[in-house]
mmCIF file of N, CA and C in Angstrom:
data_model
loop_
_atom_site.group_PDB
_atom_site.id
_atom_site.type_symbol
_atom_site.label_atom_id
_atom_site.label_comp_id
_atom_site.label_asym_id
_atom_site.label_seq_id
_atom_site.Cartn_x
_atom_site.Cartn_y
_atom_site.Cartn_z
ATOM 1 N N MET A 1 -2.600 9.736 -2.572
ATOM 2 C CA MET A 1 -3.376 8.861 -1.868
ATOM 3 C C MET A 1 -2.309 8.302 -1.950
ATOM 4 N N ALA A 2 -1.854 7.346 -0.537
ATOM 5 C CA ALA A 2 -0.800 5.949 -1.349
ATOM 6 C C ALA A 2 -2.163 4.964 -1.024
ATOM 7 N N LYS A 3 -1.423 3.409 -1.308
ATOM 8 C CA LYS A 3 -2.094 2.134 -0.644
ATOM 9 C C LYS A 3 -1.475 1.628 -0.044
ATOM 10 N N ILE A 4 -2.335 0.958 0.510
ATOM 11 C CA ILE A 4 -1.187 -0.875 2.068
ATOM 12 C C ILE A 4 -1.635 -1.892 1.379
ATOM 13 N N ILE A 5 -1.484 -2.855 0.940
ATOM 14 C CA ILE A 5 -1.896 -3.999 1.474
ATOM 15 C C ILE A 5 -2.035 -4.449 2.108
ATOM 16 N N VAL A 6 -3.502 -5.887 2.734
ATOM 17 C CA VAL A 6 -3.770 -6.096 4.091
ATOM 18 C C VAL A 6 -4.630 -7.495 2.832
ATOM 19 N N ARG A 7 -3.910 -8.394 3.494
ATOM 20 C CA ARG A 7 -4.117 -9.637 3.458
ATOM 21 C C ARG A 7 -4.641 -9.851 1.132
ATOM 22 N N ASN A 8 -3.088 -9.162 0.490
ATOM 23 C CA ASN A 8 -3.309 -10.046 -0.743
ATOM 24 C C ASN A 8 -4.056 -8.972 -1.054
ATOM 25 N N GLN A 9 -4.902 -7.410 -0.178
ATOM 26 C CA GLN A 9 -5.916 -6.693 -1.298
ATOM 27 C C GLN A 9 -5.229 -5.315 -1.332
ATOM 28 N N THR A 10 -4.826 -4.448 -2.485
ATOM 29 C CA THR A 10 -5.032 -2.897 -1.651
ATOM 30 C C THR A 10 -6.238 -2.213 -0.965
ATOM 31 N N LYS A 11 -5.280 -1.653 -0.165
ATOM 32 C CA LYS A 11 -6.451 -0.707 0.068
ATOM 33 C C LYS A 11 -5.632 0.473 -0.051
ATOM 34 N N LYS A 12 -6.968 1.577 0.323
ATOM 35 C CA LYS A 12 -6.880 2.968 -0.792
ATOM 36 C C LYS A 12 -6.439 3.865 1.108
ATOM 37 N N THR A 13 -5.609 4.467 0.871
ATOM 38 C CA THR A 13 -5.244 5.203 2.416
ATOM 39 C C THR A 13 -4.893 6.916 2.010
ATOM 40 N N LEU A 14 -5.616 7.643 2.846
ATOM 41 C CA LEU A 14 -5.479 9.063 2.784
ATOM 42 C C LEU A 14 -4.724 10.144 3.795
ATOM 43 N N THR A 15 -4.398 10.957 3.937
ATOM 44 C CA THR A 15 -4.077 11.094 5.335
ATOM 45 C C THR A 15 -3.746 12.481 5.342
ATOM 46 N N LYS A 16 -5.129 13.441 5.519
ATOM 47 C CA LYS A 16 -5.008 14.607 5.652
ATOM 48 C C LYS A 16 -4.921 15.004 7.598
ATOM 49 N N ASP A 17 -3.847 16.325 7.485
ATOM 50 C CA ASP A 17 -4.079 17.026 8.422
ATOM 51 C C ASP A 17 -2.849 16.178 9.553
ATOM 52 N N GLY A 18 -2.180 15.507 8.883
ATOM 53 C CA GLY A 18 -1.778 14.373 9.871
ATOM 54 C C GLY A 18 -2.292 12.934 10.032
ATOM 55 N N VAL A 19 -3.757 12.834 9.600
ATOM 56 C CA VAL A 19 -4.263 10.941 10.551
ATOM 57 C C VAL A 19 -4.938 10.759 9.357
ATOM 58 N N ASP A 20 -4.490 9.779 8.906
ATOM 59 C CA ASP A 20 -4.650 8.576 8.611
ATOM 60 C C ASP A 20 -5.645 7.793 8.766
ATOM 61 N N TYR A 21 -6.553 7.962 6.530
ATOM 62 C CA TYR A 21 -7.584 7.204 7.454
ATOM 63 C C TYR A 21 -7.530 6.605 5.470
ATOM 64 N N ILE A 22 -8.919 4.790 6.211
ATOM 65 C CA ILE A 22 -8.633 3.702 5.555
ATOM 66 C C ILE A 22 -9.868 4.263 4.208
ATOM 67 N N CYS A 23 -10.326 3.720 3.118
ATOM 68 C CA CYS A 23 -11.458 3.274 2.554
ATOM 69 C C CYS A 23 -12.602 2.364 2.926
ATOM 70 N N ILE A 24 -13.798 2.592 3.959
ATOM 71 C CA ILE A 24 -13.791 1.641 3.605
ATOM 72 C C ILE A 24 -14.238 0.982 3.333
ATOM 73 N N THR A 25 -15.302 0.893 2.008
ATOM 74 C CA THR A 25 -15.455 1.063 1.124
ATOM 75 C C THR A 25 -14.388 -0.306 1.055
ATOM 76 N N ASP A 26 -13.289 -0.410 0.771
ATOM 77 C CA ASP A 26 -12.197 -1.076 -0.161
ATOM 78 C C ASP A 26 -11.906 -1.732 0.846
ATOM 79 N N ILE A 27 -12.061 -1.911 2.220
ATOM 80 C CA ILE A 27 -13.074 -2.705 3.017
ATOM 81 C C ILE A 27 -14.110 -3.695 3.170
ATOM 82 N N ALA A 28 -14.529 -2.820 2.311
ATOM 83 C CA ALA A 28 -16.077 -3.687 2.516
ATOM 84 C C ALA A 28 -16.826 -5.572 1.787
ATOM 85 N N ARG A 29 -15.229 -4.871 0.228
ATOM 86 C CA ARG A 29 -15.726 -5.223 -0.887
ATOM 87 C C ARG A 29 -14.212 -7.054 -0.399
ATOM 88 N N GLN A 30 -13.757 -6.733 0.565
ATOM 89 C CA GLN A 30 -13.413 -8.158 0.900
ATOM 90 C C GLN A 30 -14.636 -8.784 0.795
ATOM 91 N N LYS A 31 -15.226 -8.591 1.654
ATOM 92 C CA LYS A 31 -16.642 -9.183 2.153
ATOM 93 C C LYS A 31 -17.430 -9.475 1.016
ATOM 94 N N ASN A 32 -18.220 -8.485 0.375
ATOM 95 C CA ASN A 32 -18.202 -8.521 -0.163
ATOM 96 C C ASN A 32 -17.830 -7.705 -2.450
ATOM 97 N N PRO A 33 -16.913 -8.468 -2.775
ATOM 98 C CA PRO A 33 -16.831 -8.138 -3.743
ATOM 99 C C PRO A 33 -17.996 -7.347 -4.924
ATOM 100 N N ILE A 34 -18.959 -7.648 -5.153
ATOM 101 C CA ILE A 34 -20.113 -7.493 -6.167
ATOM 102 C C ILE A 34 -20.079 -6.180 -6.285
ATOM 103 N N GLU A 35 -21.460 -6.193 -4.746
ATOM 104 C CA GLU A 35 -21.235 -4.910 -3.818
ATOM 105 C C GLU A 35 -21.893 -4.092 -1.887
ATOM 106 N N PRO A 36 -20.075 -3.379 -2.565
ATOM 107 C CA PRO A 36 -19.309 -3.905 -1.143
ATOM 108 C C PRO A 36 -20.633 -2.926 -0.401
ATOM 109 N N LYS A 37 -21.620 -1.701 -0.852
ATOM 110 C CA LYS A 37 -22.538 -0.250 -0.322
ATOM 111 C C LYS A 37 -23.646 -1.519 0.131
ATOM 112 N N ASP A 38 -23.191 -2.799 -0.156
ATOM 113 C CA ASP A 38 -24.892 -2.946 0.591
ATOM 114 C C ASP A 38 -24.339 -3.640 2.593
ATOM 115 N N VAL A 39 -22.393 -4.023 2.255
ATOM 116 C CA VAL A 39 -21.605 -4.100 3.776
ATOM 117 C C VAL A 39 -21.961 -2.400 4.686
ATOM 118 N N VAL A 40 -21.269 -2.052 3.243
ATOM 119 C CA VAL A 40 -21.142 -0.296 5.027
ATOM 120 C C VAL A 40 -22.343 0.208 4.970
ATOM 121 N N LYS A 41 -23.586 -0.118 4.076
ATOM 122 C CA LYS A 41 -24.628 -0.237 4.878
ATOM 123 C C LYS A 41 -25.278 -1.064 5.916
ATOM 124 N N ASN A 42 -24.722 -1.427 5.902
ATOM 125 C CA ASN A 42 -25.614 -2.889 7.338
ATOM 126 C C ASN A 42 -24.733 -2.317 7.941
ATOM 127 N N TRP A 43 -22.992 -2.065 8.158
ATOM 128 C CA TRP A 43 -22.728 -1.055 9.355
ATOM 129 C C TRP A 43 -23.455 -0.155 10.079
ATOM 130 N N LEU A 44 -23.538 0.403 8.435
ATOM 131 C CA LEU A 44 -23.792 2.299 8.933
ATOM 132 C C LEU A 44 -25.297 2.203 10.251
ATOM 133 N N ARG A 45 -25.838 0.849 10.277
ATOM 134 C CA ARG A 45 -27.528 0.314 10.517
ATOM 135 C C ARG A 45 -27.531 -0.016 12.181
ATOM 136 N N SER A 46 -26.011 -0.651 11.505
ATOM 137 C CA SER A 46 -25.177 -0.876 13.268
ATOM 138 C C SER A 46 -25.956 -0.057 14.910
ATOM 139 N N LYS A 47 -26.342 -0.378 15.678
ATOM 140 C CA LYS A 47 -26.350 0.479 17.028
ATOM 141 C C LYS A 47 -25.197 0.392 17.700
ATOM 142 N N ASN A 48 -23.978 -0.146 17.133
ATOM 143 C CA ASN A 48 -22.695 -0.043 18.255
ATOM 144 C C ASN A 48 -21.980 1.161 17.044
ATOM 145 N N THR A 49 -22.921 1.350 16.020
ATOM 146 C CA THR A 49 -21.815 2.415 14.830
ATOM 147 C C THR A 49 -22.569 3.435 15.301
ATOM 148 N N LEU A 50 -23.778 3.372 14.708
ATOM 149 C CA LEU A 50 -23.884 4.813 15.850
ATOM 150 C C LEU A 50 -23.725 4.880 16.850
ATOM 151 N N GLU A 51 -24.028 4.664 18.559
ATOM 152 C CA GLU A 51 -22.511 4.772 19.514
ATOM 153 C C GLU A 51 -21.407 5.607 18.864
ATOM 154 N N TYR A 52 -21.787 4.670 18.316
ATOM 155 C CA TYR A 52 -18.999 4.832 17.674
ATOM 156 C C TYR A 52 -18.642 7.137 17.892
ATOM 157 N N LEU A 53 -19.611 6.631 17.094
ATOM 158 C CA LEU A 53 -20.082 7.439 15.725
ATOM 159 C C LEU A 53 -21.082 8.859 16.942
ATOM 160 N N GLY A 54 -21.641 9.106 17.739
ATOM 161 C CA GLY A 54 -22.298 9.916 18.703
ATOM 162 C C GLY A 54 -23.326 9.886 18.418
ATOM 163 N N LEU A 55 -24.375 9.441 17.309
ATOM 164 C CA LEU A 55 -25.172 9.981 17.120
ATOM 165 C C LEU A 55 -26.591 9.120 17.197
#
């Protein structure tokens, strides 16, 4: 698992079948370092996110 640095914070990345993925929990940790799960939970509730995912 590789790591990149964004805004002085380390983010984990994963490459699978030539596609790069970034850990959304690491991104959410920028908004709420104590409870990043709450940020992710709100992202997944958003109508725009659901439309993007095709759900």
